[in-house]
Amino acid sequence: MTIFDNEQINNDINTIIERLTLPIDYPNTINTIKYLCKLGRSESLQGESYQKLEILCKKIDITKRLHKYYNLSFLKINEHKEEVEKDAYFLFILILLKYNTERLDYKFINTILRTFDLLEFSHPIELREALATYKKQIDFLLGDIR
Amino acid sequence: MSRTLDIEILAVNNSTLSIAYFDILKKEGIIPQKVTKIIFSDPSPKISFLPYKLSSLITLIVRKYKYYRELYQLKYIHDLILNEKDSYPDYYNPTEFNTYCCEYEEILVESVNDKKLVNHIKESKYKFILITGGGILEEEILNVGKNILHVHPGIVPYVRGSDGFLWSILTRGKPGMTCFIMNKGIDTGAILYQREYEKPVFFKTDILKLTNKVYEDIYRGILIFYEPMLRAKLFVEMVKEHELDLMKPISQDINEGRTFFKMHPRLRKSVIKNLLLSETNIIQ
């Protein structure tokens, strides 16, 4: 018995990855969307991948946004300050959910809630239903208090 | 019987954390050698671009508003929480800092990283300095060769960062406190003393009647009332059990543990709801 439906999450990840426009690469930069796609496709989250996911969580928890590019130390680059598109935020939520299927990681849940806030008023129509379902599941997990 | 403690306390003016430290030190008869009251300049530097009179007025209104809101939240949480009653600091009639130390000074600064404060710490004759809140210190202050102590609401390395009290309850089941020597990392300094405490016990409350505002008041109440008390308690327990000079700080492995950030209001509500629903709570 898993907390979230892993198969559904993987299907949604694949759908999102297909929709995403991959930005071009620049030397000595981390291409956030490409990196998210890689994390979305990987089966396990260990070592460096885990650390980088924690860094991305920190970006959302503190700055409330993800940039398309970071330098190799995961710091923002002045020449490339563009924010990732909404689909990428949804992909990020799905990646965090994927690593919450076996046991709850409240730190990731916290970041998921913050990312939901970013999408609240502007998520693409096609994603609304899927987003609402995951949100409902999290609400249920946290106790449905209004 | 009272005794003096060879330390300088940098006490932020009007903060409940400072009040808690002094109240609990006084209850235990421990007198700090030196106290420096830190007063933040008026108007707030954040709005210094506005004309002086306007920015002063805004600062005054904001401070008054915060003051009355805090009083309300203090009262609210005071009536709601049941345990540790004997330790509750008297936030309403605080000890005047200048009446409870051997040496006293006041310093007016714009922020905790103000040059005046850096120089003050540099020139301090005390090896140990306790800062009672105020923000993240810059490296310059941390490199002046003093042991700057901080009590963090969490057992490090497992709970570093913001909202440590609630993250501790969520991830470890109870609040924990750590006193460490500050370094440039976030809560990564060498550990002097740490322990966990029981969860706060509440009067049984009908959670269905609680609005979001009430949850926020309880959260703020914990932050300004209960958490400062535990921080101060830990500090006083430490100095009662050990001589600061003889303590051997234990370095942290910075790769171990986790840093948490401000808790989302939704998650916060869930943690507070679980505290309110706890089996140990008492029917009024």
Short mmCIF file of C-alpha atoms in Angstrom, two decimals:
data_model
loop_
_atom_site.label_atom_id
_atom_site.label_comp_id
_atom_site.label_asym_id
_atom_site.label_seq_id
_atom_site.Cartn_x
_atom_site.Cartn_y
_atom_site.Cartn_z
CA MET A 1 0.00 0.00 0.00
CA THR A 2 1.53 3.30 -1.03
CA ILE A 3 0.57 6.81 0.04
CA PHE A 4 0.28 8.16 -3.49
CA ASP A 5 -0.36 6.18 -6.65
CA ASN A 6 3.13 5.66 -8.04
CA GLU A 7 1.91 4.50 -11.44
CA GLN A 8 -0.32 7.54 -11.84
CA ILE A 9 2.53 9.82 -10.81
CA ASN A 10 4.88 8.24 -13.34
CA ASN A 11 2.24 8.59 -16.07
CA ASP A 12 1.75 12.25 -15.21
CA ILE A 13 5.51 12.78 -15.16
CA ASN A 14 5.81 11.33 -18.66
CA THR A 15 2.93 13.49 -19.91
CA ILE A 16 4.51 16.62 -18.51
CA ILE A 17 7.97 15.79 -19.84
CA GLU A 18 6.50 15.40 -23.33
CA ARG A 19 4.83 18.81 -23.08
CA LEU A 20 7.88 20.67 -21.82
CA THR A 21 10.01 22.75 -24.13
CA LEU A 22 13.60 22.08 -23.23
CA PRO A 23 15.62 25.28 -23.05
CA ILE A 24 19.01 25.36 -24.80
CA ASP A 25 22.10 24.58 -22.76
CA TYR A 26 24.76 27.12 -21.84
CA PRO A 27 28.27 26.24 -20.75
CA ASN A 28 28.87 25.94 -17.00
CA THR A 29 25.20 26.14 -16.16
CA ILE A 30 22.59 23.79 -14.77
CA ASN A 31 19.57 23.60 -17.02
CA THR A 32 16.83 23.25 -14.40
CA ILE A 33 14.13 21.84 -16.66
CA LYS A 34 16.46 19.21 -18.09
CA TYR A 35 17.56 18.36 -14.61
CA LEU A 36 13.96 17.98 -13.46
CA CYS A 37 13.27 15.69 -16.42
CA LYS A 38 16.26 13.56 -15.42
CA LEU A 39 15.03 13.35 -11.83
CA GLY A 40 11.52 12.54 -13.03
CA ARG A 41 12.77 9.61 -15.08
CA SER A 42 15.16 8.21 -12.46
CA GLU A 43 14.02 5.34 -10.29
CA SER A 44 15.88 6.21 -7.13
CA LEU A 45 16.93 9.34 -5.39
CA GLN A 46 20.31 8.96 -3.80
CA GLY A 47 23.53 10.84 -3.14
CA GLU A 48 23.99 13.84 -5.37
CA SER A 49 20.47 13.70 -6.83
CA TYR A 50 18.99 13.85 -3.36
CA GLN A 51 21.21 16.77 -2.39
CA LYS A 52 20.25 18.67 -5.53
CA LEU A 53 16.57 18.03 -4.94
CA GLU A 54 17.01 19.48 -1.45
CA ILE A 55 18.64 22.55 -3.00
CA LEU A 56 15.69 22.99 -5.38
CA CYS A 57 13.35 22.66 -2.40
CA LYS A 58 15.29 25.43 -0.68
CA LYS A 59 14.85 27.64 -3.76
CA ILE A 60 11.08 27.22 -3.59
CA ASP A 61 10.86 27.49 0.20
CA ILE A 62 12.90 30.67 0.35
CA THR A 63 12.77 32.47 -2.99
CA LYS A 64 9.39 31.05 -4.10
CA ARG A 65 10.64 30.42 -7.63
CA LEU A 66 12.85 28.25 -9.79
CA HIS A 67 15.07 29.81 -12.41
CA LYS A 68 15.67 28.16 -15.78
CA TYR A 69 19.42 28.21 -15.22
CA TYR A 70 21.75 28.12 -12.27
CA ASN A 71 25.52 28.08 -12.14
CA LEU A 72 27.28 24.87 -11.16
CA SER A 73 27.01 25.83 -7.49
CA PHE A 74 23.25 26.17 -7.93
CA LEU A 75 23.33 29.93 -7.53
CA LYS A 76 21.31 32.24 -9.77
CA ILE A 77 22.97 33.71 -12.83
CA ASN A 78 22.40 37.38 -13.51
CA GLU A 79 22.29 36.94 -17.30
CA HIS A 80 19.66 34.19 -17.06
CA LYS A 81 17.05 35.11 -14.53
CA GLU A 82 14.05 33.67 -16.36
CA GLU A 83 11.66 31.63 -14.28
CA VAL A 84 10.73 28.09 -15.34
CA GLU A 85 7.29 27.61 -16.88
CA LYS A 86 4.28 26.39 -14.89
CA ASP A 87 4.54 22.84 -16.25
CA ALA A 88 8.01 22.59 -14.74
CA TYR A 89 6.60 23.46 -11.32
CA PHE A 90 4.04 20.73 -11.74
CA LEU A 91 6.82 18.31 -12.71
CA PHE A 92 8.66 19.35 -9.58
CA ILE A 93 5.58 18.57 -7.46
CA LEU A 94 5.29 15.15 -9.10
CA ILE A 95 8.96 14.37 -8.43
CA LEU A 96 8.52 15.23 -4.76
CA LEU A 97 5.33 13.16 -4.60
CA LYS A 98 7.16 10.24 -6.20
CA TYR A 99 9.58 10.18 -3.30
CA ASN A 100 6.72 10.29 -0.84
CA THR A 101 5.00 7.15 -2.01
CA GLU A 102 6.58 4.80 0.54
CA ARG A 103 6.83 7.07 3.55
CA LEU A 104 5.89 10.65 4.21
CA ASP A 105 8.66 13.19 4.05
CA TYR A 106 7.17 16.31 5.61
CA LYS A 107 9.93 18.54 4.35
CA PHE A 108 9.06 17.59 0.79
CA ILE A 109 5.34 17.93 1.60
CA ASN A 110 6.08 21.45 2.82
CA THR A 111 7.76 22.32 -0.48
CA ILE A 112 4.88 20.73 -2.42
CA LEU A 113 2.45 23.01 -0.56
CA ARG A 114 4.59 26.05 -1.40
CA THR A 115 4.74 25.01 -5.05
CA PHE A 116 0.97 24.55 -5.13
CA ASP A 117 0.72 28.17 -3.97
CA LEU A 118 2.77 29.25 -6.98
CA LEU A 119 0.41 27.45 -9.33
CA GLU A 120 -2.82 28.33 -7.53
CA PHE A 121 -4.10 30.99 -9.87
CA SER A 122 -2.24 30.24 -13.02
CA HIS A 123 -1.90 26.56 -13.67
CA PRO A 124 -2.68 25.39 -17.17
CA ILE A 125 -6.28 24.21 -17.61
CA GLU A 126 -5.23 20.70 -18.68
CA LEU A 127 -3.43 20.19 -15.38
CA ARG A 128 -6.15 21.48 -13.11
CA GLU A 129 -7.81 18.16 -12.53
CA ALA A 130 -4.60 16.28 -11.81
CA LEU A 131 -3.38 19.05 -9.52
CA ALA A 132 -6.68 19.15 -7.65
CA THR A 133 -6.54 15.38 -7.09
CA TYR A 134 -3.04 15.46 -5.62
CA LYS A 135 -3.93 18.47 -3.51
CA LYS A 136 -6.96 16.67 -2.15
CA GLN A 137 -4.82 13.66 -1.25
CA ILE A 138 -2.38 15.87 0.65
CA ASP A 139 -5.25 17.65 2.38
CA PHE A 140 -6.59 14.26 3.42
CA LEU A 141 -3.20 13.23 4.76
CA LEU A 142 -2.86 16.39 6.78
CA GLY A 143 -6.39 16.18 8.14
CA ASP A 144 -9.17 18.01 6.43
CA ILE A 145 -9.43 21.19 8.46
CA ARG A 146 -10.66 24.37 6.89
CA MET B 1 21.66 31.75 46.82
CA SER B 2 22.73 33.69 43.76
CA ARG B 3 25.87 33.48 41.69
CA THR B 4 27.29 35.50 38.85
CA LEU B 5 27.83 34.12 35.40
CA ASP B 6 30.90 35.21 33.49
CA ILE B 7 29.10 36.14 30.31
CA GLU B 8 27.84 39.15 28.40
CA ILE B 9 24.22 39.01 27.28
CA LEU B 10 23.23 41.05 24.28
CA ALA B 11 19.55 41.51 25.03
CA VAL B 12 17.31 42.71 22.25
CA ASN B 13 15.00 45.38 23.59
CA ASN B 14 11.31 44.42 23.95
CA SER B 15 11.75 40.84 22.74
CA THR B 16 9.94 38.11 24.64
CA LEU B 17 13.05 35.95 24.27
CA SER B 18 15.12 38.48 26.23
CA ILE B 19 12.38 38.72 28.85
CA ALA B 20 12.31 34.92 29.16
CA TYR B 21 16.09 34.69 29.62
CA PHE B 22 16.11 37.31 32.37
CA ASP B 23 13.07 35.96 34.15
CA ILE B 24 14.39 32.40 34.26
CA LEU B 25 17.94 33.46 35.16
CA LYS B 26 16.46 35.49 38.01
CA LYS B 27 14.29 32.62 39.24
CA GLU B 28 17.43 30.49 39.42
CA GLY B 29 19.54 33.22 41.02
CA ILE B 30 22.05 33.49 38.19
CA ILE B 31 23.26 37.03 37.55
CA PRO B 32 25.00 37.78 34.25
CA GLN B 33 28.20 39.80 34.60
CA LYS B 34 27.31 42.16 31.79
CA VAL B 35 24.17 43.04 29.91
CA THR B 36 24.06 45.18 26.82
CA LYS B 37 20.62 46.21 25.73
CA ILE B 38 20.35 46.35 21.94
CA ILE B 39 17.92 49.01 20.82
CA PHE B 40 17.00 49.11 17.17
CA SER B 41 17.02 52.61 15.74
CA ASP B 42 13.87 54.47 14.96
CA PRO B 43 12.59 54.74 12.21
CA SER B 44 13.15 51.30 10.74
CA PRO B 45 15.93 51.40 8.08
CA LYS B 46 13.59 49.45 5.77
CA ILE B 47 11.49 52.58 5.21
CA SER B 48 14.21 55.17 5.60
CA PHE B 49 13.64 56.30 2.00
CA LEU B 50 10.42 57.99 3.19
CA PRO B 51 10.42 61.47 4.76
CA TYR B 52 11.62 61.23 8.37
CA LYS B 53 8.33 62.19 10.05
CA LEU B 54 6.30 59.76 7.94
CA SER B 55 8.70 56.85 8.41
CA SER B 56 8.81 57.52 12.18
CA LEU B 57 5.02 57.53 12.32
CA ILE B 58 4.74 54.30 10.32
CA THR B 59 7.36 52.63 12.54
CA LEU B 60 5.48 53.75 15.65
CA ILE B 61 2.13 52.46 14.37
CA VAL B 62 3.61 49.13 13.28
CA ARG B 63 5.36 48.65 16.64
CA LYS B 64 2.21 49.53 18.60
CA TYR B 65 0.16 47.16 16.47
CA LYS B 66 2.69 44.35 16.97
CA TYR B 67 2.83 45.06 20.69
CA TYR B 68 -0.93 44.79 21.23
CA ARG B 69 -1.18 41.77 18.96
CA GLU B 70 1.57 40.05 20.91
CA LEU B 71 -0.14 40.86 24.20
CA TYR B 72 -3.32 39.25 22.91
CA GLN B 73 -1.46 36.18 21.64
CA LEU B 74 0.50 35.88 24.88
CA LYS B 75 -2.69 35.96 26.92
CA TYR B 76 -4.37 33.48 24.59
CA ILE B 77 -1.61 30.90 24.75
CA HIS B 78 -1.04 31.49 28.47
CA ASP B 79 -4.60 30.41 29.18
CA LEU B 80 -4.54 27.51 26.73
CA ILE B 81 -1.31 25.70 27.66
CA LEU B 82 -1.16 23.82 30.92
CA ASN B 83 2.26 22.33 31.46
CA GLU B 84 5.48 24.02 32.60
CA LYS B 85 3.32 26.62 34.39
CA ASP B 86 5.98 27.14 37.09
CA SER B 87 8.47 28.22 34.45
CA TYR B 88 6.28 30.79 32.71
CA PRO B 89 8.18 34.04 32.44
CA ASP B 90 6.29 37.16 33.51
CA TYR B 91 6.10 38.80 30.11
CA TYR B 92 3.79 41.52 31.45
CA ASN B 93 6.11 42.78 34.20
CA PRO B 94 9.54 42.01 32.82
CA THR B 95 12.74 42.34 34.80
CA GLU B 96 14.52 45.56 33.87
CA PHE B 97 17.79 44.37 32.33
CA ASN B 98 19.81 47.06 34.10
CA THR B 99 18.64 45.87 37.51
CA TYR B 100 19.85 42.33 37.03
CA CYS B 101 23.54 42.39 36.09
CA CYS B 102 26.88 43.62 37.37
CA GLU B 103 27.60 45.89 34.41
CA TYR B 104 25.11 47.50 32.03
CA GLU B 105 25.26 49.28 28.70
CA GLU B 106 22.86 50.29 25.94
CA ILE B 107 23.64 50.36 22.25
CA LEU B 108 21.56 51.83 19.44
CA VAL B 109 21.90 49.95 16.16
CA GLU B 110 20.22 49.69 12.77
CA SER B 111 20.53 45.91 12.58
CA VAL B 112 22.34 43.05 14.29
CA ASN B 113 25.15 43.43 11.80
CA ASP B 114 25.64 47.12 12.52
CA LYS B 115 29.35 48.13 12.67
CA LYS B 116 28.74 49.51 16.15
CA LEU B 117 27.70 46.09 17.36
CA VAL B 118 30.64 44.38 15.62
CA ASN B 119 33.04 46.73 17.39
CA HIS B 120 31.20 46.31 20.66
CA ILE B 121 31.61 42.52 20.50
CA LYS B 122 35.26 42.85 19.42
CA GLU B 123 36.00 44.99 22.45
CA SER B 124 34.04 42.88 24.92
CA LYS B 125 36.21 41.42 27.67
CA TYR B 126 33.97 38.37 27.94
CA LYS B 127 34.82 35.07 26.27
CA PHE B 128 31.16 34.02 26.05
CA ILE B 129 28.43 36.20 24.61
CA LEU B 130 24.78 35.23 24.40
CA ILE B 131 22.67 36.92 21.76
CA THR B 132 18.94 36.84 22.43
CA GLY B 133 17.62 36.83 18.89
CA GLY B 134 17.71 39.42 16.17
CA GLY B 135 18.61 37.78 12.85
CA ILE B 136 21.43 36.12 10.94
CA LEU B 137 24.87 37.37 11.91
CA GLU B 138 27.46 38.20 9.29
CA GLU B 139 30.82 36.49 9.25
CA GLU B 140 32.57 39.61 10.50
CA ILE B 141 30.81 39.31 13.86
CA LEU B 142 31.41 35.59 14.06
CA ASN B 143 35.11 36.00 13.38
CA VAL B 144 35.93 38.37 16.21
CA GLY B 145 37.30 35.56 18.35
CA LYS B 146 34.46 35.27 20.88
CA ASN B 147 32.18 32.34 21.61
CA ILE B 148 28.82 33.68 20.52
CA LEU B 149 26.15 31.42 21.97
CA HIS B 150 22.75 30.75 20.52
CA VAL B 151 19.94 28.50 21.68
CA HIS B 152 18.20 26.97 18.69
CA PRO B 153 14.73 25.41 18.98
CA GLY B 154 15.67 21.99 17.61
CA ILE B 155 18.04 19.09 18.16
CA VAL B 156 20.82 19.69 15.67
CA PRO B 157 21.90 18.29 13.27
CA TYR B 158 18.47 16.70 12.79
CA VAL B 159 16.43 19.89 12.97
CA ARG B 160 18.21 22.98 11.70
CA GLY B 161 16.69 26.13 10.23
CA SER B 162 13.37 27.95 10.71
CA ASP B 163 10.30 26.94 12.68
CA GLY B 164 12.43 24.43 14.60
CA PHE B 165 9.86 24.06 17.35
CA LEU B 166 7.13 22.80 15.03
CA TRP B 167 9.49 20.75 12.85
CA SER B 168 10.79 19.06 16.00
CA ILE B 169 7.27 18.11 17.04
CA LEU B 170 6.46 16.87 13.55
CA THR B 171 9.63 14.87 12.92
CA ARG B 172 10.71 13.85 16.42
CA GLY B 173 7.47 13.98 18.40
CA LYS B 174 8.65 16.58 20.92
CA PRO B 175 10.35 19.96 21.07
CA GLY B 176 14.11 20.01 21.45
CA MET B 177 16.62 22.76 22.17
CA THR B 178 20.34 23.06 21.44
CA CYS B 179 22.87 25.58 22.69
CA PHE B 180 25.78 25.94 20.28
CA ILE B 181 28.60 28.29 19.42
CA MET B 182 27.57 30.19 16.31
CA ASN B 183 29.56 29.81 13.11
CA LYS B 184 28.91 30.99 9.54
CA GLY B 185 26.58 28.09 8.69
CA ILE B 186 22.91 27.93 9.56
CA ASP B 187 22.73 26.15 12.92
CA THR B 188 25.94 24.22 12.23
CA GLY B 189 27.98 25.48 15.20
CA ALA B 190 29.68 23.24 17.75
CA ILE B 191 27.17 21.85 20.24
CA LEU B 192 27.48 22.68 23.93
CA TYR B 193 24.26 21.26 25.33
CA GLN B 194 20.98 19.87 24.06
CA ARG B 195 17.86 18.15 25.30
CA GLU B 196 14.28 17.43 24.43
CA TYR B 197 11.19 18.48 26.37
CA GLU B 198 7.64 17.27 26.64
CA LYS B 199 5.10 18.59 24.14
CA PRO B 200 2.93 21.47 25.35
CA VAL B 201 -0.28 20.24 26.98
CA PHE B 202 -3.44 22.15 26.10
CA PHE B 203 -6.92 22.40 27.53
CA LYS B 204 -9.17 20.15 25.46
CA THR B 205 -10.46 22.35 22.67
CA ASP B 206 -13.25 21.89 20.19
CA ILE B 207 -11.14 22.14 17.06
CA LEU B 208 -14.20 22.37 14.83
CA LYS B 209 -14.83 25.84 16.23
CA LEU B 210 -11.33 27.09 15.49
CA THR B 211 -10.80 29.47 12.59
CA ASN B 212 -7.59 29.92 10.62
CA LYS B 213 -6.94 33.07 12.62
CA VAL B 214 -7.05 31.11 15.86
CA TYR B 215 -4.54 28.60 14.50
CA GLU B 216 -2.28 31.50 13.58
CA ASP B 217 -2.68 33.01 17.05
CA ILE B 218 -1.73 29.69 18.63
CA TYR B 219 1.30 29.44 16.33
CA ARG B 220 2.41 32.99 17.13
CA GLY B 221 1.68 32.40 20.80
CA ILE B 222 3.95 29.35 20.82
CA LEU B 223 6.68 31.37 19.09
CA ILE B 224 6.55 34.35 21.43
CA PHE B 225 5.57 32.61 24.67
CA TYR B 226 6.38 28.92 24.93
CA GLU B 227 9.45 28.57 22.73
CA PRO B 228 11.40 31.45 24.40
CA MET B 229 10.69 29.86 27.77
CA LEU B 230 12.18 26.51 26.69
CA ARG B 231 15.21 28.24 25.13
CA ALA B 232 15.84 30.11 28.36
CA LYS B 233 15.26 26.98 30.43
CA LEU B 234 17.82 25.05 28.42
CA PHE B 235 20.39 27.81 28.78
CA VAL B 236 19.87 28.04 32.53
CA GLU B 237 20.00 24.25 32.93
CA MET B 238 23.28 24.24 31.03
CA VAL B 239 24.96 26.93 33.12
CA LYS B 240 23.69 25.35 36.33
CA GLU B 241 25.15 21.96 35.41
CA HIS B 242 28.39 23.10 33.77
CA GLU B 243 31.08 25.75 33.93
CA LEU B 244 31.03 27.35 30.47
CA ASP B 245 34.81 27.53 30.41
CA LEU B 246 35.19 23.81 31.02
CA MET B 247 32.65 22.64 28.47
CA LYS B 248 33.89 20.76 25.43
CA PRO B 249 31.92 21.76 22.35
CA ILE B 250 31.11 18.91 19.96
CA SER B 251 31.53 19.75 16.27
CA GLN B 252 28.68 18.92 13.94
CA ASP B 253 29.01 16.98 10.72
CA ILE B 254 27.47 19.46 8.31
CA ASN B 255 26.50 16.67 5.93
CA GLU B 256 24.42 15.04 8.59
CA GLY B 257 20.87 16.08 9.45
CA ARG B 258 18.54 18.43 7.67
CA THR B 259 17.76 22.11 7.37
CA PHE B 260 14.09 22.99 7.45
CA PHE B 261 12.49 26.20 6.26
CA LYS B 262 9.46 28.17 7.33
CA MET B 263 6.54 25.80 7.70
CA HIS B 264 3.67 26.27 5.26
CA PRO B 265 0.50 27.50 7.06
CA ARG B 266 -1.37 24.36 5.97
CA LEU B 267 1.22 22.04 7.51
CA ARG B 268 1.49 24.30 10.55
CA LYS B 269 -2.22 24.00 11.08
CA SER B 270 -1.98 20.24 10.90
CA VAL B 271 0.80 20.15 13.52
CA ILE B 272 -1.12 22.48 15.84
CA LYS B 273 -4.32 20.52 15.32
CA ASN B 274 -2.52 17.35 16.37
CA LEU B 275 -1.17 19.12 19.45
CA LEU B 276 -4.69 20.25 20.32
CA LEU B 277 -6.05 16.73 19.81
CA SER B 278 -3.35 15.07 21.90
CA GLU B 279 -4.51 12.38 24.34
CA THR B 280 -2.59 14.07 27.14
CA ASN B 281 -4.66 17.24 26.92
CA ILE B 282 -7.00 18.01 29.78
CA ILE B 283 -10.73 18.69 29.79
CA GLN B 284 -11.51 22.09 31.26
#
